[in-house]
Amino acid sequence: MAKLWSELIVLFVAIPFAVLYWIKHFANYLMPILGVMGICCLAVLLADKQFKRFKLWHWEDYRIHFKSTLKLFLPWASLLALVVYFLKPELFLHWPMNQPWMWVATLLIYPIVSVIPQEIIFRTYFFHRYKQILPSKYARWALSTFLFGLAHLVYGNWVAVVVSWIGGGIFGYRYMQTNSTPVVVVEHALWGSFLFTIGLGSYLVIAS
């Protein structure tokens, strides 16, 4: 148990804070670091005979889950768009209107290089790996949500952390419902792409 707690602290606390401390040196390497961590976590999962690999690809009842995702997304996304429009009009639709090619490239690349590794690390890996030290799935959900937001301190603003806490709670709960990495990846990509579109993506990049 001590070994697992030590691993958890190193992976989800020490490494993010090390990156934050040396952010000037790591700013251009966040995605590679995330990708390497995702690959390492995936390798550990695949080597674990107790891990049910179908969680990485199964798509059972995806229509039901997608409808549930949209029921949550549509009203809250609309409200969030209005908030940004009235409180931060200079950010609203800035990318699609002023940097359309950057916006399109982000929407295409972001799910692959960012969303998939994050969901493997913070949901698939975390929920399976630390089941022994956190038997309650709600405890794993709460801790993974907290650590997911904490990891976004690297962006240097409270908006990124709060948005990530909310998103982490949503994605973690969806994972508990579905045991499906792809379902959660789709929901995460939907919300993330929306944030980049309405202007909040400016809080999810390293300030120059």
Short mmCIF file of C-alpha atoms in Angstrom, two decimals:
data_model
loop_
_atom_site.label_atom_id
_atom_site.label_comp_id
_atom_site.label_asym_id
_atom_site.label_seq_id
_atom_site.Cartn_x
_atom_site.Cartn_y
_atom_site.Cartn_z
CA MET A 1 0.00 0.00 0.00
CA ALA A 2 2.83 2.39 0.88
CA LYS A 3 4.32 1.75 -2.56
CA LEU A 4 1.07 2.69 -4.29
CA TRP A 5 0.65 5.84 -2.18
CA SER A 6 4.23 6.82 -2.98
CA GLU A 7 3.62 6.25 -6.68
CA LEU A 8 0.41 8.29 -6.57
CA ILE A 9 2.14 11.20 -4.86
CA VAL A 10 5.06 11.16 -7.31
CA LEU A 11 2.93 10.91 -10.45
CA PHE A 12 0.06 13.20 -9.53
CA VAL A 13 1.63 15.70 -7.13
CA ALA A 14 5.43 15.78 -7.37
CA ILE A 15 5.70 15.73 -11.17
CA PRO A 16 3.02 18.42 -11.78
CA PHE A 17 4.60 20.68 -9.14
CA ALA A 18 8.07 20.07 -10.58
CA VAL A 19 6.80 21.09 -14.01
CA LEU A 20 5.14 24.16 -12.45
CA TYR A 21 8.35 25.11 -10.64
CA TRP A 22 10.45 24.81 -13.79
CA ILE A 23 7.67 25.93 -16.13
CA LYS A 24 9.99 28.23 -18.11
CA HIS A 25 12.03 25.18 -19.07
CA PHE A 26 9.11 22.78 -19.59
CA ALA A 27 6.59 25.13 -21.26
CA ASN A 28 7.29 23.76 -24.73
CA TYR A 29 7.27 20.15 -23.58
CA LEU A 30 3.94 19.82 -21.78
CA MET A 31 2.33 17.68 -24.47
CA PRO A 32 5.35 15.35 -24.84
CA ILE A 33 5.48 14.95 -21.04
CA LEU A 34 1.76 14.21 -20.99
CA GLY A 35 2.15 11.75 -23.87
CA VAL A 36 5.01 9.89 -22.18
CA MET A 37 3.06 9.64 -18.94
CA GLY A 38 0.02 8.38 -20.85
CA ILE A 39 2.07 5.71 -22.62
CA CYS A 40 3.69 4.61 -19.35
CA CYS A 41 0.32 4.37 -17.59
CA LEU A 42 -1.12 2.44 -20.52
CA ALA A 43 1.84 0.03 -20.46
CA VAL A 44 1.30 -0.62 -16.75
CA LEU A 45 -2.39 -1.28 -17.34
CA LEU A 46 -1.74 -3.69 -20.20
CA ALA A 47 0.80 -5.58 -18.10
CA ASP A 48 -1.69 -5.94 -15.23
CA LYS A 49 -3.64 -9.19 -15.61
CA GLN A 50 -6.38 -7.87 -13.35
CA PHE A 51 -7.09 -4.93 -15.62
CA LYS A 52 -10.09 -5.46 -17.90
CA ARG A 53 -8.77 -4.30 -21.24
CA PHE A 54 -12.20 -3.91 -22.78
CA LYS A 55 -12.45 -0.63 -20.86
CA LEU A 56 -10.02 0.86 -23.38
CA TRP A 57 -12.25 0.31 -26.38
CA HIS A 58 -15.75 -0.86 -25.56
CA TRP A 59 -18.57 1.33 -26.82
CA GLU A 60 -21.58 -0.38 -25.23
CA ASP A 61 -24.74 1.74 -24.99
CA TYR A 62 -22.87 4.71 -26.44
CA ARG A 63 -26.12 6.23 -27.76
CA ILE A 64 -27.56 6.37 -24.26
CA HIS A 65 -24.40 7.90 -22.84
CA PHE A 66 -24.09 10.37 -25.70
CA LYS A 67 -27.67 11.54 -25.10
CA SER A 68 -26.83 11.99 -21.42
CA THR A 69 -23.72 13.93 -22.39
CA LEU A 70 -25.71 16.26 -24.63
CA LYS A 71 -28.39 16.81 -21.97
CA LEU A 72 -25.67 18.09 -19.69
CA PHE A 73 -23.64 19.87 -22.34
CA LEU A 74 -26.27 21.89 -24.23
CA PRO A 75 -27.79 23.98 -21.41
CA TRP A 76 -24.55 24.50 -19.47
CA ALA A 77 -22.47 25.21 -22.56
CA SER A 78 -25.05 27.76 -23.67
CA LEU A 79 -24.95 29.44 -20.26
CA LEU A 80 -21.15 29.44 -20.24
CA ALA A 81 -21.05 30.98 -23.71
CA LEU A 82 -23.33 33.80 -22.52
CA VAL A 83 -21.13 34.39 -19.48
CA VAL A 84 -18.02 34.71 -21.65
CA TYR A 85 -19.88 36.92 -24.15
CA PHE A 86 -20.94 39.41 -21.49
CA LEU A 87 -17.98 39.27 -19.10
CA LYS A 88 -15.10 38.69 -21.52
CA PRO A 89 -16.33 39.91 -24.93
CA GLU A 90 -12.76 40.35 -26.14
CA LEU A 91 -12.23 36.58 -25.80
CA PHE A 92 -15.52 35.40 -27.24
CA LEU A 93 -14.96 33.46 -30.50
CA HIS A 94 -11.53 35.07 -30.79
CA TRP A 95 -9.81 32.03 -32.28
CA PRO A 96 -12.39 31.04 -34.92
CA MET A 97 -12.79 34.66 -35.99
CA ASN A 98 -9.17 35.83 -35.90
CA GLN A 99 -7.07 32.67 -36.15
CA PRO A 100 -9.32 30.16 -37.93
CA TRP A 101 -6.50 27.86 -39.05
CA MET A 102 -5.04 27.70 -35.54
CA TRP A 103 -8.52 26.99 -34.20
CA VAL A 104 -9.15 24.17 -36.69
CA ALA A 105 -5.70 22.68 -36.07
CA THR A 106 -6.33 22.76 -32.32
CA LEU A 107 -9.68 21.02 -32.65
CA LEU A 108 -8.09 18.28 -34.75
CA ILE A 109 -4.94 17.73 -32.68
CA TYR A 110 -6.19 18.43 -29.15
CA PRO A 111 -8.25 15.23 -28.68
CA ILE A 112 -5.31 13.05 -29.74
CA VAL A 113 -2.35 14.65 -27.99
CA SER A 114 -4.15 15.94 -24.89
CA VAL A 115 -7.54 14.35 -24.21
CA ILE A 116 -6.64 10.69 -24.75
CA PRO A 117 -3.52 10.77 -22.53
CA GLN A 118 -5.39 12.68 -19.81
CA GLU A 119 -8.25 10.19 -19.75
CA ILE A 120 -5.90 7.22 -19.67
CA ILE A 121 -3.95 8.77 -16.79
CA PHE A 122 -6.63 10.39 -14.64
CA ARG A 123 -9.54 8.04 -15.24
CA THR A 124 -8.61 4.61 -16.64
CA TYR A 125 -5.28 4.29 -14.84
CA PHE A 126 -6.21 6.08 -11.64
CA PHE A 127 -9.49 4.24 -11.08
CA HIS A 128 -7.89 0.82 -11.61
CA ARG A 129 -4.42 1.30 -10.18
CA TYR A 130 -5.44 2.76 -6.84
CA LYS A 131 -8.46 0.60 -6.14
CA GLN A 132 -6.49 -1.24 -3.45
CA ILE A 133 -5.67 1.89 -1.44
CA LEU A 134 -8.95 3.66 -2.25
CA PRO A 135 -11.63 0.92 -2.28
CA SER A 136 -14.47 3.42 -2.63
CA LYS A 137 -14.92 4.46 -6.25
CA TYR A 138 -16.29 7.78 -5.00
CA ALA A 139 -13.06 8.37 -3.08
CA ARG A 140 -11.10 7.66 -6.28
CA TRP A 141 -13.45 9.95 -8.17
CA ALA A 142 -13.00 12.79 -5.66
CA LEU A 143 -9.21 12.47 -5.46
CA SER A 144 -8.72 12.10 -9.21
CA THR A 145 -10.92 15.17 -9.74
CA PHE A 146 -8.91 17.21 -7.26
CA LEU A 147 -5.58 16.12 -8.73
CA PHE A 148 -6.81 16.74 -12.27
CA GLY A 149 -7.54 20.36 -11.40
CA LEU A 150 -4.29 20.66 -9.47
CA ALA A 151 -2.31 19.54 -12.51
CA HIS A 152 -3.66 22.54 -14.42
CA LEU A 153 -1.83 24.92 -12.10
CA VAL A 154 0.90 24.82 -14.76
CA TYR A 155 -1.19 27.30 -16.77
CA GLY A 156 -0.74 29.90 -14.05
CA ASN A 157 -4.35 30.96 -13.52
CA TRP A 158 -7.27 29.99 -11.29
CA VAL A 159 -9.73 29.70 -14.20
CA ALA A 160 -7.88 26.69 -15.63
CA VAL A 161 -7.91 24.98 -12.24
CA VAL A 162 -11.61 25.60 -11.52
CA VAL A 163 -12.71 24.62 -15.03
CA SER A 164 -10.61 21.46 -14.75
CA TRP A 165 -12.09 20.59 -11.37
CA ILE A 166 -15.57 20.84 -12.83
CA GLY A 167 -14.59 18.94 -15.96
CA GLY A 168 -12.72 16.31 -13.96
CA GLY A 169 -15.80 15.74 -11.84
CA ILE A 170 -17.96 15.28 -14.93
CA PHE A 171 -15.52 12.98 -16.72
CA GLY A 172 -14.80 10.91 -13.63
CA TYR A 173 -18.48 10.39 -12.92
CA ARG A 174 -19.06 9.39 -16.54
CA TYR A 175 -16.23 6.89 -16.30
CA MET A 176 -17.77 5.38 -13.17
CA GLN A 177 -21.04 4.99 -15.06
CA THR A 178 -19.61 3.54 -18.25
CA ASN A 179 -16.20 1.96 -17.52
CA SER A 180 -15.38 3.16 -21.01
CA THR A 181 -12.37 5.25 -21.92
CA PRO A 182 -13.72 6.15 -25.42
CA VAL A 183 -17.02 7.47 -24.05
CA VAL A 184 -15.20 9.76 -21.64
CA VAL A 185 -12.70 10.84 -24.31
CA VAL A 186 -15.59 11.99 -26.52
CA GLU A 187 -17.17 13.99 -23.70
CA HIS A 188 -13.84 15.54 -22.70
CA ALA A 189 -13.06 16.44 -26.33
CA LEU A 190 -16.52 18.00 -26.73
CA TRP A 191 -16.12 20.26 -23.71
CA GLY A 192 -12.49 21.09 -24.44
CA SER A 193 -13.17 22.00 -28.06
CA PHE A 194 -16.07 24.15 -26.93
CA LEU A 195 -13.86 26.03 -24.45
CA PHE A 196 -11.28 26.73 -27.16
CA THR A 197 -14.06 27.93 -29.45
CA ILE A 198 -15.71 30.41 -27.08
CA GLY A 199 -12.42 31.86 -25.88
CA LEU A 200 -11.69 30.15 -22.57
CA GLY A 201 -8.92 28.22 -24.28
CA SER A 202 -6.74 31.25 -23.66
CA TYR A 203 -6.63 30.14 -20.01
CA LEU A 204 -5.44 26.67 -21.04
CA VAL A 205 -2.19 27.69 -22.67
CA ILE A 206 1.08 28.77 -21.08
CA ALA A 207 1.19 32.55 -20.78
CA SER A 208 4.14 33.97 -22.71
#
